[in-house]
Short mmCIF file of C-alpha atoms and ligand atoms in Angstrom, two decimals:
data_model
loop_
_atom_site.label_atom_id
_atom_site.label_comp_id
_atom_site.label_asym_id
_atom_site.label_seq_id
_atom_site.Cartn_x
_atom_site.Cartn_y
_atom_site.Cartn_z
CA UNK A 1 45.05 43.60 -45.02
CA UNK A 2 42.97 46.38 -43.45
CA UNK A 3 39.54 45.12 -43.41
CA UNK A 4 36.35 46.74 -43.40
CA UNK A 5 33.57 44.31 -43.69
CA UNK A 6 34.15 41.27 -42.22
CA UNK A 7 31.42 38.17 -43.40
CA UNK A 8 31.11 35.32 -40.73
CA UNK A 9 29.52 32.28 -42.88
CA UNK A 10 30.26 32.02 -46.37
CA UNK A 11 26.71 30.39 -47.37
CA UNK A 12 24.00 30.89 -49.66
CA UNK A 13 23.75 34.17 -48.37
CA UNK A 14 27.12 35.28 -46.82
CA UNK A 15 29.10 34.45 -50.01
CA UNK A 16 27.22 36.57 -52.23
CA UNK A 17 27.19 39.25 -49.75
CA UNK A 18 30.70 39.18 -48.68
CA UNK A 19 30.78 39.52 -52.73
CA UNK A 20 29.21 42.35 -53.36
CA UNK A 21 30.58 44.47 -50.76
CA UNK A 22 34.13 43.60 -52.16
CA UNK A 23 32.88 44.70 -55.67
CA UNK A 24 31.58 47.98 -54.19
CA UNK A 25 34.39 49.89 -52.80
CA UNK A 26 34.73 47.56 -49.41
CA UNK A 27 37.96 45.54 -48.42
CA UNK A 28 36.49 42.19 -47.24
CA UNK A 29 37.46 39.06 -44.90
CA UNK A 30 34.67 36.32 -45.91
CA UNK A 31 35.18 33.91 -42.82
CA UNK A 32 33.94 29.96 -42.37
CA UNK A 33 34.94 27.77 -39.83
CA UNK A 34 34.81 24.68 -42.57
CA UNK A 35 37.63 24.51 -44.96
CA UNK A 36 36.07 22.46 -47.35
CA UNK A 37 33.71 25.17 -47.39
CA UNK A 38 36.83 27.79 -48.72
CA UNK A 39 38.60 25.27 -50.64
CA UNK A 40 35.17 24.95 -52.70
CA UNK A 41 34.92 28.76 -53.32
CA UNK A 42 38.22 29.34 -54.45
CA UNK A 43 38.10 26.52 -56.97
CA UNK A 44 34.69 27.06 -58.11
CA UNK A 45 33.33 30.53 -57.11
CA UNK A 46 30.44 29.92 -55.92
CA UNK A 47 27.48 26.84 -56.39
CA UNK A 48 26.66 25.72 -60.24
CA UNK A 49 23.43 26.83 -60.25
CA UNK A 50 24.27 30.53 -59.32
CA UNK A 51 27.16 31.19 -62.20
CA UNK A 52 26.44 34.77 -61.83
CA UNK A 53 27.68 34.60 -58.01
CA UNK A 54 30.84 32.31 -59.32
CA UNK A 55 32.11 35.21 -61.67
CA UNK A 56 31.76 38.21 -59.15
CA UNK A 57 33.58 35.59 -56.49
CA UNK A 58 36.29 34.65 -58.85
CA UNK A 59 36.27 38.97 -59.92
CA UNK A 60 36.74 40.01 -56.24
CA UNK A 61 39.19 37.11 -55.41
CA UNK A 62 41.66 37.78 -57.75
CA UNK A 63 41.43 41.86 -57.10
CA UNK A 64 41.86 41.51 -53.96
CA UNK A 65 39.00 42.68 -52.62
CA UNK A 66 37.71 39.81 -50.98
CA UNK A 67 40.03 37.43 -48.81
CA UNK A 68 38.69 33.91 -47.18
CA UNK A 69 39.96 32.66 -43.55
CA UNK A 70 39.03 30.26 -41.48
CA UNK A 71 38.98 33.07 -38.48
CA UNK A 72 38.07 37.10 -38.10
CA UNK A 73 40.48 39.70 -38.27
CA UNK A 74 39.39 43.42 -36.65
CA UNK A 75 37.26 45.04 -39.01
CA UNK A 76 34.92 47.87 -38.94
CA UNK A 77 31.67 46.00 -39.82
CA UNK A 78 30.92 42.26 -38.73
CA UNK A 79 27.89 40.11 -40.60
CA UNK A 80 27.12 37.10 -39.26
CA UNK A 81 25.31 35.09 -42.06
CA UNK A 82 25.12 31.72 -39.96
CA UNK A 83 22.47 28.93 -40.74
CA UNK A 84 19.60 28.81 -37.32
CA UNK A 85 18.09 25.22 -38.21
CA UNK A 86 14.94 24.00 -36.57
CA UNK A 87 15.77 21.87 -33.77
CA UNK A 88 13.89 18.48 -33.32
CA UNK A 89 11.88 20.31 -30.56
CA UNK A 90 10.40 22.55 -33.12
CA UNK A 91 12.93 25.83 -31.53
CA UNK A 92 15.56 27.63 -33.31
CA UNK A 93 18.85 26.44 -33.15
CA UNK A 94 20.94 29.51 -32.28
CA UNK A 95 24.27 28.03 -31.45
CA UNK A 96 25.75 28.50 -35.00
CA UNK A 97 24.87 32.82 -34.15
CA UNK A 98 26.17 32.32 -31.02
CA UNK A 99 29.26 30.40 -32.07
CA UNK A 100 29.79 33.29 -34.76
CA UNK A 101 29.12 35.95 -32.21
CA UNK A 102 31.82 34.31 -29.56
CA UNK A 103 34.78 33.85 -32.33
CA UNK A 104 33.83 38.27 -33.56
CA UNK A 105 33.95 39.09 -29.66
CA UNK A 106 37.85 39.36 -29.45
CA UNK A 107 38.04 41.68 -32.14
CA UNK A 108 35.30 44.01 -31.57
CA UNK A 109 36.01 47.64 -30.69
CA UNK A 110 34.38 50.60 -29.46
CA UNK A 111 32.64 52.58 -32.54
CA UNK A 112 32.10 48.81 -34.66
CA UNK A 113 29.17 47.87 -36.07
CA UNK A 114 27.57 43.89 -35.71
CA UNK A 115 25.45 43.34 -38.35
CA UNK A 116 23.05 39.64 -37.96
CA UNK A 117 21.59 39.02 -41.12
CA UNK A 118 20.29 34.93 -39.95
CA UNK A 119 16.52 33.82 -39.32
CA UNK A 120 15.90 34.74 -35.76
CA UNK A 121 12.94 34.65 -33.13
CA UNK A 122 11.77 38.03 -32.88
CA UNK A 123 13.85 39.33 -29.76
CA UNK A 124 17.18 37.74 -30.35
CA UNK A 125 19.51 40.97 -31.37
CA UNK A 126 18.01 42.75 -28.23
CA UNK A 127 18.03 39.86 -26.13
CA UNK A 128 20.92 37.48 -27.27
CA UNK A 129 23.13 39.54 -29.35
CA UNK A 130 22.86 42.02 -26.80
CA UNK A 131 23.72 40.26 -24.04
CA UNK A 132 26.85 39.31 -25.81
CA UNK A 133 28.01 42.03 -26.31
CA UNK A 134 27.55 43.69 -23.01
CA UNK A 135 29.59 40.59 -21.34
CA UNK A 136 32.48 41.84 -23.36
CA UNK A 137 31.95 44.93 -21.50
CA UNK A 138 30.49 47.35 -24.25
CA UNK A 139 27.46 49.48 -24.11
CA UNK A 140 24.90 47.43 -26.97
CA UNK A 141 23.45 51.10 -27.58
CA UNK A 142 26.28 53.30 -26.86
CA UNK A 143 29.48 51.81 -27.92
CA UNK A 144 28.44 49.52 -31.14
CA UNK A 145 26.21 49.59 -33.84
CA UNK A 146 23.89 46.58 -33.57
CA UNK A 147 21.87 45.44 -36.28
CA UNK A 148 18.99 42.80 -37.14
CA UNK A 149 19.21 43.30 -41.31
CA UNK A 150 17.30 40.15 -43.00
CA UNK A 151 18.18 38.63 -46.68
CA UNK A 152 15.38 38.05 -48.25
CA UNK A 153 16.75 36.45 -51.87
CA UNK A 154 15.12 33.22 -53.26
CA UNK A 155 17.21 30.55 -54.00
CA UNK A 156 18.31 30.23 -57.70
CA UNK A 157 17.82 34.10 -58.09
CA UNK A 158 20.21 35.13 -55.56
CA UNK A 159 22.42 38.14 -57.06
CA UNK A 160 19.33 39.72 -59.26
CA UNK A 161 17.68 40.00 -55.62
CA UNK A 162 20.12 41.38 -53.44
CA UNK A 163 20.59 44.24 -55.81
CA UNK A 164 17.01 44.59 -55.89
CA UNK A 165 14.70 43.61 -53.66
CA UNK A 166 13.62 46.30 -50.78
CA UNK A 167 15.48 45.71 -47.47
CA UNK A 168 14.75 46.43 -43.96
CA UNK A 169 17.08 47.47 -41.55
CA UNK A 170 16.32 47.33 -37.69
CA UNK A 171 18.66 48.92 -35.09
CA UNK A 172 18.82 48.63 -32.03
CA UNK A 173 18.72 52.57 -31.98
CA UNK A 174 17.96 54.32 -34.82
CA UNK A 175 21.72 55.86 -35.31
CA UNK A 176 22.60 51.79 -36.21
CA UNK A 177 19.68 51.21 -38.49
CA UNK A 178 20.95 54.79 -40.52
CA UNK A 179 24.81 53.60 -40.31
CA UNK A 180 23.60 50.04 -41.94
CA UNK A 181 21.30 51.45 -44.72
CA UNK A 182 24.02 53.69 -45.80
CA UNK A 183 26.30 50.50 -46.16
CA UNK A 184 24.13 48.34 -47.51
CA UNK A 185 23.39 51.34 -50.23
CA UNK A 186 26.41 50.54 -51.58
CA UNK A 187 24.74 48.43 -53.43
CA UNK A 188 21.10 47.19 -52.75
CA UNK A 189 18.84 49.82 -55.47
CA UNK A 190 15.41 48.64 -53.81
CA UNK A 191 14.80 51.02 -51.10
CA UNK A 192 15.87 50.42 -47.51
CA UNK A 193 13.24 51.13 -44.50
CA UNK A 194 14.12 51.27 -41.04
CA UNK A 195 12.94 50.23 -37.97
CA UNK A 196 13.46 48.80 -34.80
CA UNK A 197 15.40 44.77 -34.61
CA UNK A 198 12.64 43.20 -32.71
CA UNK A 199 10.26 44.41 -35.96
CA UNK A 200 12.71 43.99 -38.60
CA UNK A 201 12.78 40.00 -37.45
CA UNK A 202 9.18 39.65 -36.85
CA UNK A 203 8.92 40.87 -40.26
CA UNK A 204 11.75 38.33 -41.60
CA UNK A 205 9.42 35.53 -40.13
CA UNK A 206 6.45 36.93 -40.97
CA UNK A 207 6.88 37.22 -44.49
CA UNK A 208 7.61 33.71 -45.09
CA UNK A 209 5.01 33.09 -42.73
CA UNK A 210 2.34 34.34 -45.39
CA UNK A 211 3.69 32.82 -47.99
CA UNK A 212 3.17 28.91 -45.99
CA UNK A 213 -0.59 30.45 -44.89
CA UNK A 214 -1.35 31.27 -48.21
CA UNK A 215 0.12 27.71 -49.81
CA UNK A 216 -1.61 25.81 -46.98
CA UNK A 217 -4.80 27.31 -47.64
CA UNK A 218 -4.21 25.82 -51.58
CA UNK A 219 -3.74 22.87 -49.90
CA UNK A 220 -6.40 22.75 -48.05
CA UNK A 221 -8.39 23.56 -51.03
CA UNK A 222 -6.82 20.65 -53.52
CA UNK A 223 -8.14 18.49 -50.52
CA UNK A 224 -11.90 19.45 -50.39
CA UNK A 225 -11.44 19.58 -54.11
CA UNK A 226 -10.53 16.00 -54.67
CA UNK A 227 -14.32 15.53 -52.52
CA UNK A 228 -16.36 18.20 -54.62
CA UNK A 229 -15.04 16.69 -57.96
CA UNK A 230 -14.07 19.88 -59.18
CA UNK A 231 -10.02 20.54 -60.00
CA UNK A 232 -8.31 22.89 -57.74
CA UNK A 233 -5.59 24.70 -59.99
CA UNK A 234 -8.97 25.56 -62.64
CA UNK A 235 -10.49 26.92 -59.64
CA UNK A 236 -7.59 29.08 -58.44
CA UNK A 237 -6.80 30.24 -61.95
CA UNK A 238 -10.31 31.14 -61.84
CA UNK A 239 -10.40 32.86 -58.38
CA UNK A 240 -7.19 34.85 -59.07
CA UNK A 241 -8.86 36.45 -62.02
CA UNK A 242 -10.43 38.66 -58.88
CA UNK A 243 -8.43 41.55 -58.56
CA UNK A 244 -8.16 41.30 -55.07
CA UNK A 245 -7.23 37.32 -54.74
CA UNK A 246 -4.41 35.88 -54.84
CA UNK A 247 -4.23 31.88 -53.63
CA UNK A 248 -0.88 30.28 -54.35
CA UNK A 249 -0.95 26.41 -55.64
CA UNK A 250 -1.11 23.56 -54.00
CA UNK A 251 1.76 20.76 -54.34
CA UNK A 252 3.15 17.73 -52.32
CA UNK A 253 4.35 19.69 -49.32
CA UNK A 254 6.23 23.42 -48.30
CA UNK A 255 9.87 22.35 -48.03
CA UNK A 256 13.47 24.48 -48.07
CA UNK A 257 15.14 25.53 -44.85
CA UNK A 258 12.96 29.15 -44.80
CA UNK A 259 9.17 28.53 -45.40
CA UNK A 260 9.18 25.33 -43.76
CA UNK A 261 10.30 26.65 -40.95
CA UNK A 262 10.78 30.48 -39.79
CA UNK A 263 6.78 30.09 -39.06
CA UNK A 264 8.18 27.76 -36.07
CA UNK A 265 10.39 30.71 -35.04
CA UNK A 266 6.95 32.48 -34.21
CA UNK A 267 5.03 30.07 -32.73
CA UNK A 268 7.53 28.93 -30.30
CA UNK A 269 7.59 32.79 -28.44
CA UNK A 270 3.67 33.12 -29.00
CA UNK A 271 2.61 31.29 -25.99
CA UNK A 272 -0.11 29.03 -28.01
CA UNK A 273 -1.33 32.55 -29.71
CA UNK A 274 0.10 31.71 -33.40
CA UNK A 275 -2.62 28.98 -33.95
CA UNK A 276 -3.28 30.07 -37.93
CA UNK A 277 0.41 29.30 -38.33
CA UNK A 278 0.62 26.46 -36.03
CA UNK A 279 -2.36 24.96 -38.38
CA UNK A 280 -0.91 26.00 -41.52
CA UNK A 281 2.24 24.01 -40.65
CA UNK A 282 0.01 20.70 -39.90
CA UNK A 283 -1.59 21.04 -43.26
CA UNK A 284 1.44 21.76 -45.08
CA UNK A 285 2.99 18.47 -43.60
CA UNK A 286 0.19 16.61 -44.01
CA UNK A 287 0.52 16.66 -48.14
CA UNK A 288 3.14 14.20 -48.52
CA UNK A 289 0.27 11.75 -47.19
CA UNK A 290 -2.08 13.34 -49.53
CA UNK A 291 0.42 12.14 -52.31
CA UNK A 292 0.53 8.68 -50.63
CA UNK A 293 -3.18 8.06 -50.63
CA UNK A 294 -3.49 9.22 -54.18
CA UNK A 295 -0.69 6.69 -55.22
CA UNK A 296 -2.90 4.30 -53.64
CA UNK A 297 -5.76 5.12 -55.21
CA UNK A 298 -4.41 4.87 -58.37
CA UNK A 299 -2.70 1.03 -57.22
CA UNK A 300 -4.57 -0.29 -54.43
CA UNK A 301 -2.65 -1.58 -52.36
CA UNK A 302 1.24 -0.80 -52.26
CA UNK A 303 3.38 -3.27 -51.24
CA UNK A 304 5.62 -4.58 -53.56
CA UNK A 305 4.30 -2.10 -56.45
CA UNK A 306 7.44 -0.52 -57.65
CA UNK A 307 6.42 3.72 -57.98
CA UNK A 308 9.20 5.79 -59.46
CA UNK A 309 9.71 9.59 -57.40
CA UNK A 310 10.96 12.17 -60.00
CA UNK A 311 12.37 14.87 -58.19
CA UNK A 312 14.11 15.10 -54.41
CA UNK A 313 15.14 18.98 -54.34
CA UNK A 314 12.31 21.07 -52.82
CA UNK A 315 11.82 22.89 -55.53
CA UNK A 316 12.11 22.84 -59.00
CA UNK A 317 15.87 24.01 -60.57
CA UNK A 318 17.55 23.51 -57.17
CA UNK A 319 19.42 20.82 -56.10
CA UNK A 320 18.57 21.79 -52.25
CA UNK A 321 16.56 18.96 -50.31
CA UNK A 322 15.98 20.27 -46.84
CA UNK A 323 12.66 19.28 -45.20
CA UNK A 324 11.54 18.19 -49.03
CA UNK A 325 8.49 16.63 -49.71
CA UNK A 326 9.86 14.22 -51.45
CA UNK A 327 11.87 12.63 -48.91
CA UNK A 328 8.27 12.35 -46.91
CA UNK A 329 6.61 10.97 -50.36
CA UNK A 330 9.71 8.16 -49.62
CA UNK A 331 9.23 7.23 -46.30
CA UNK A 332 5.74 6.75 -46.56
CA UNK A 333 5.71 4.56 -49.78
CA UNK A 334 9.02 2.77 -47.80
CA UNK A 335 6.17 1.97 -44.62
CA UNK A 336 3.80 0.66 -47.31
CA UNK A 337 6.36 -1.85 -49.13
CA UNK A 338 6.35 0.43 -52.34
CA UNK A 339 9.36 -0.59 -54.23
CA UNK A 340 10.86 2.95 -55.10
CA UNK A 341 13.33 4.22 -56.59
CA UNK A 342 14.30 8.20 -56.94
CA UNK A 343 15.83 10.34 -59.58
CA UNK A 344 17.39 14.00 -59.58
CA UNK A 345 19.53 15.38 -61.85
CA UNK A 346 19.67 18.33 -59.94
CA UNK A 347 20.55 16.90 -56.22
CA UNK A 348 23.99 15.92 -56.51
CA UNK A 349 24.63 14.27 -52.55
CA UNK A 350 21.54 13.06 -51.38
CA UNK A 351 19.65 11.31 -48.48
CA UNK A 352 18.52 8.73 -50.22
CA UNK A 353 20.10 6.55 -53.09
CA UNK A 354 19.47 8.35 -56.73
CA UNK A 355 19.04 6.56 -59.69
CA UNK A 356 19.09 7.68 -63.82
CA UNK A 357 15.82 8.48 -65.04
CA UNK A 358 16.32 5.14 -67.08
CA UNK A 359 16.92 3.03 -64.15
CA UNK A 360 14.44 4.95 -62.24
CA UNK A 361 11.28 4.22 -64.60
CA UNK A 362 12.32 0.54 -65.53
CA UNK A 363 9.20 -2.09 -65.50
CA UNK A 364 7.69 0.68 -62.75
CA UNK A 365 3.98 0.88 -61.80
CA UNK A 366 3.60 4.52 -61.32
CA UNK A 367 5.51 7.21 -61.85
CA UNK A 368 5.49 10.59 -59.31
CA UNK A 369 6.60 13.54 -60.43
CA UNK A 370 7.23 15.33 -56.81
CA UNK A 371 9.66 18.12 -58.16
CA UNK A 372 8.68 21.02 -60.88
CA UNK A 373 12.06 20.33 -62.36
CA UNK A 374 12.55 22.03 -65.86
CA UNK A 375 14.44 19.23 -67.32
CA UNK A 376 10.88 17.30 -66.38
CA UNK A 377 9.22 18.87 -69.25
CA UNK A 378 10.98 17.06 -71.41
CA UNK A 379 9.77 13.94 -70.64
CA UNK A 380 8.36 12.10 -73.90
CA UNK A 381 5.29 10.39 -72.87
CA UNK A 382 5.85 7.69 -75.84
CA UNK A 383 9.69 6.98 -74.74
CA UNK A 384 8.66 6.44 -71.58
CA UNK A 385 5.80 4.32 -71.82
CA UNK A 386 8.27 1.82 -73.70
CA UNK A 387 10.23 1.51 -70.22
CA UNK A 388 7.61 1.18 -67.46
CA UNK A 389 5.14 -1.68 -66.95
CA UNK A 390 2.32 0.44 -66.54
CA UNK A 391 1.39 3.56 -67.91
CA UNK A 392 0.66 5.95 -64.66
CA UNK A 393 1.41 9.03 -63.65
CA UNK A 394 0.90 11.48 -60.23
CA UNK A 395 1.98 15.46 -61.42
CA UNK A 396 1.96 16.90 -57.93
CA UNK A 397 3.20 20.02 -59.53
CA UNK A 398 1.37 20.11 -62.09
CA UNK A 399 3.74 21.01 -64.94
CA UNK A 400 3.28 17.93 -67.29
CA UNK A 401 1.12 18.56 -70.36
CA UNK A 402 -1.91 16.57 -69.79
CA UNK A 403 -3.13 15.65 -73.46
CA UNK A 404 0.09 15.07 -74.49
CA UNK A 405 0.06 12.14 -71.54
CA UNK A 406 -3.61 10.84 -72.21
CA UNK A 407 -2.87 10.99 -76.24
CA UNK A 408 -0.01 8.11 -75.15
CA UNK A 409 -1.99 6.00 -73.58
CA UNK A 410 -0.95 7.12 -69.63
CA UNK A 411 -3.58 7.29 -67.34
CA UNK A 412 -2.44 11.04 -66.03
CA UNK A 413 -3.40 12.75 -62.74
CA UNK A 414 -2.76 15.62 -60.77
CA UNK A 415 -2.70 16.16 -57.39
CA UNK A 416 -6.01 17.85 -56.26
CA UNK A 417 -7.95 17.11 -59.41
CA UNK A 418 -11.07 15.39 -58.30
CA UNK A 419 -12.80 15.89 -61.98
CA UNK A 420 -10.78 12.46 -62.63
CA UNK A 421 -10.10 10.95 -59.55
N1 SAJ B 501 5.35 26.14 -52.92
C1 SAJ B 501 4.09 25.60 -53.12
N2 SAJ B 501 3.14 26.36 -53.75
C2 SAJ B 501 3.40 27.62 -54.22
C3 SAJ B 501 4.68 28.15 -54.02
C4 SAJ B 501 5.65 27.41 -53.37
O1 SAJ B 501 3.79 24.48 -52.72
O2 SAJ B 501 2.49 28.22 -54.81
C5 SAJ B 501 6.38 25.34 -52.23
C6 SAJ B 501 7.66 25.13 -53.05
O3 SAJ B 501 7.53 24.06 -53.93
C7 SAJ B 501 8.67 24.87 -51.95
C8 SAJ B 501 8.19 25.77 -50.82
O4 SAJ B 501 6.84 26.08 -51.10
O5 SAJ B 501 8.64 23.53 -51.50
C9 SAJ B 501 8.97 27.05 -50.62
O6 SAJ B 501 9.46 27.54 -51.86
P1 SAJ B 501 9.45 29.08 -52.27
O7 SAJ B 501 9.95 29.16 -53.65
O8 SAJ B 501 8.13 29.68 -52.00
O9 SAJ B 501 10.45 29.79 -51.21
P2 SAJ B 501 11.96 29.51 -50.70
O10 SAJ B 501 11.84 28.75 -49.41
O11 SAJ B 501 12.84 28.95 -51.74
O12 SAJ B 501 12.44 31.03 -50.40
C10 SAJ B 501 11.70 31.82 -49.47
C11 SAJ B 501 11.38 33.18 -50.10
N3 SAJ B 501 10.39 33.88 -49.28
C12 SAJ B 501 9.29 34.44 -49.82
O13 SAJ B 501 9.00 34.34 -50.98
C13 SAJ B 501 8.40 35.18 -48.87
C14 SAJ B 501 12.65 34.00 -50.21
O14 SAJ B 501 12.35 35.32 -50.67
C15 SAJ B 501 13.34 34.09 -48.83
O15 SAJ B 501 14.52 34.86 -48.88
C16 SAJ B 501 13.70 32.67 -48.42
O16 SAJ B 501 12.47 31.95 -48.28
C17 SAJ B 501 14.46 32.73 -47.11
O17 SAJ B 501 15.70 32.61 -47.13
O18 SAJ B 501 13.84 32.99 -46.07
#
């Protein structure tokens, strides 16, 4: 097969771009080291809650267009689409990039282009990547095309974003950015801006950045609102009415392998500069305590009170539970000697043992709803008030209807709501 594209990581991200390009005109190698990882794809597509992404797979796989291996073949564009965890110092983890980068090196030729589309520390294509590349003997500006070109698709939404959402492309001279847009064109419609790699990543990490300012500062209000006795998500809803406001809602944590934790990418180059960020983070962790006290409020003490947790994924509709709240929300009632037990219909291999919503709820003191789950909604107040032993409930996402709660006979709060607390 002569390749043109070829995708190292077959992720959230590389699969459906590795995708796309196949479906566009471009003969594609979609590479991952894991074969459980392939052997998934080619019996399912692509994950459950993306079926969208599973069709265009299964489309391109049996066309032709897109081949998996477990190595790269020569190709005239490489994308790395490799996962850069946060390592227990708080640093980026680059060694999957760097991994990816050493198995591309051997097939690389003069005239390629390298394309890293991972979370990076601003510097890493011109420092790193770079590097690499130069040890293998090529010019970085002269011989290849080197690219920082971020995804920026949420979670559960992927496809409808990558065909639409504005991109940025950042070369490391401007010749590279040019050469990527007009690939990438091949199917993104939002428009494509250029600029340098060290930019195009700050911009990566900035942008999620804002958005873990922004829900901090919520936060930070549903604390001081509990204290004021006013509820925080009136207040917003009030506040946003300005035309020029725009404060995102508070909840039981920032979780997800992004949000939670490109800020970190920041603050570890910043020298102690990045101290809004830095503070954000702390009261973005913090709110898994929040939920803790409020439990306690609401039970005195905890030990041996059993406390149902509805919801491990970090968000709702997603069956992803990196850095979740929830798992905090656990350990913390664990310290107390809560009796706890979790549900998640959408987690389907989890951390911690899952329960049915039946089992979950059964003779339990409180229940915590810690996920905005759709399936939540649901919930009949009535039904359940038959199975627990008393009739509470903590909406830290406040999705639940209140009056329909109260009307049962639950004694219903959300987080940050200090008109009842
Ligand atoms: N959250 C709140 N309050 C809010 C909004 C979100 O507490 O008002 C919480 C969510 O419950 C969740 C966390 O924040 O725990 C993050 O969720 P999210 O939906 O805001 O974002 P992610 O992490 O799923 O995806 C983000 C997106 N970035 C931005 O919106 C700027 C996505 O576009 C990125 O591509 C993705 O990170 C990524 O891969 O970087």
């Amino acid at each position: 097969m002569n390749v043109d594209v070829c995708v190292i990581g077959l992720g959230y991200i590389g699969l459906p771009t590795a995708a796309m390009f196949a479906r566009h005109g471009y003969s594609v190698l979609g590479v991952d080291v894991k074969e459980e990882v392939l052997e998934k794809i080619l019996a399912d597509g692509g994950p459950a809650e993306e079926p969208a992404l599973a069709s265009l797979v299964k489309g391109a796989l049996s066309d032709g267009s897109l081949c998996l291996g477990g190595k790269p073949e020569p190709a005239d564009v490489f994308i790395l689409c490799l996962p850069t965890p946060l390592r227990e110092d708080k640093k980026a983890d680059l060694s999957f990039v760097e991994n990816g980068m050493e198995s591309i090196l051997p097939f690389i030729k003069k005239g390629d282009m390298v394309i890293l589309e991972s979370t990076v520390p601003p510097g890493t294509t011109e420092g790193l990547i770079a590097e690499m590349v130069r040890g293998k003997g090529f010019d970085p500006c002269g011989d290849l095309d080197l690219v920082f070109a971020p995804e920026r698709v949420m979670p559960s939404n992927i496809l409808e974003e990558l065909e639409n959402l504005d991109r940025v492309m950042g070369g490391l001279t401007p010749g590279a950015a040019e050469r990527a847009r007009d690939l990438y064109a091949a199917f993104v419609k939002g428009r494509i801006v250029l600029t340098d790699a060290t930019t195009a990543e700050f911009v990566k990490l900035v942008e999620n950045s804002y958005r873990d300012v922004n829900i901090a500062f919520a936060n930070e209000l549903a604390v001081l609102a509990m204290g004021f006795g006013i509820d925080i998500w009136e207040a917003v809803t009030i506040a946003n009415r300005h035309p020029r406001v725009n404060i995102l809602y508070p909840g039981p944590g920032v979780g997800g392998h992004c949000i939670a934790v490109d800020p970190y990418f920041i603050i570890e180059k910043s020298g102690g500069s990045a101290r809004l960020m830095a503070e954000a983070r702390r009261v973005n962790d913090s709110m898994p305590e929040n939920v803790v006290a409020e439990a306690e409020r609401l039970l005195g003490d905890l030990k041996g009170r059993k406390v149902a947790v509805l919801g491990i994924a970090y968000k709702g509709n997603v069956g992803d539970f990196r850095q979740s709240p929830s798992l905090s929300i656990i350990e913390r009632l664990e310290e107390r000697g809560a009796v706890w037990k979790a549900h998640d219909p959408h987690v389907t291999s989890s951390p911690v043992p899952l329960v049915s919503i039946e089992e979950a709820l059964e003779g339990v003191d409180l229940i915590i709803v810690a996920t905005d789950h759709n399936v939540f909604l649901e919930l009949d107040p009535d039904e359940l008030g038959e199975k627990v032993a008393a009739r509470k409930i903590l909406d830290t996402r406040h999705i639940l209807k209140r009056n329909e709660w109260e009307s049962a006979g639950w004694e219903f709060q959300y987080l940050g709501d200090g008109k009842r607390a």
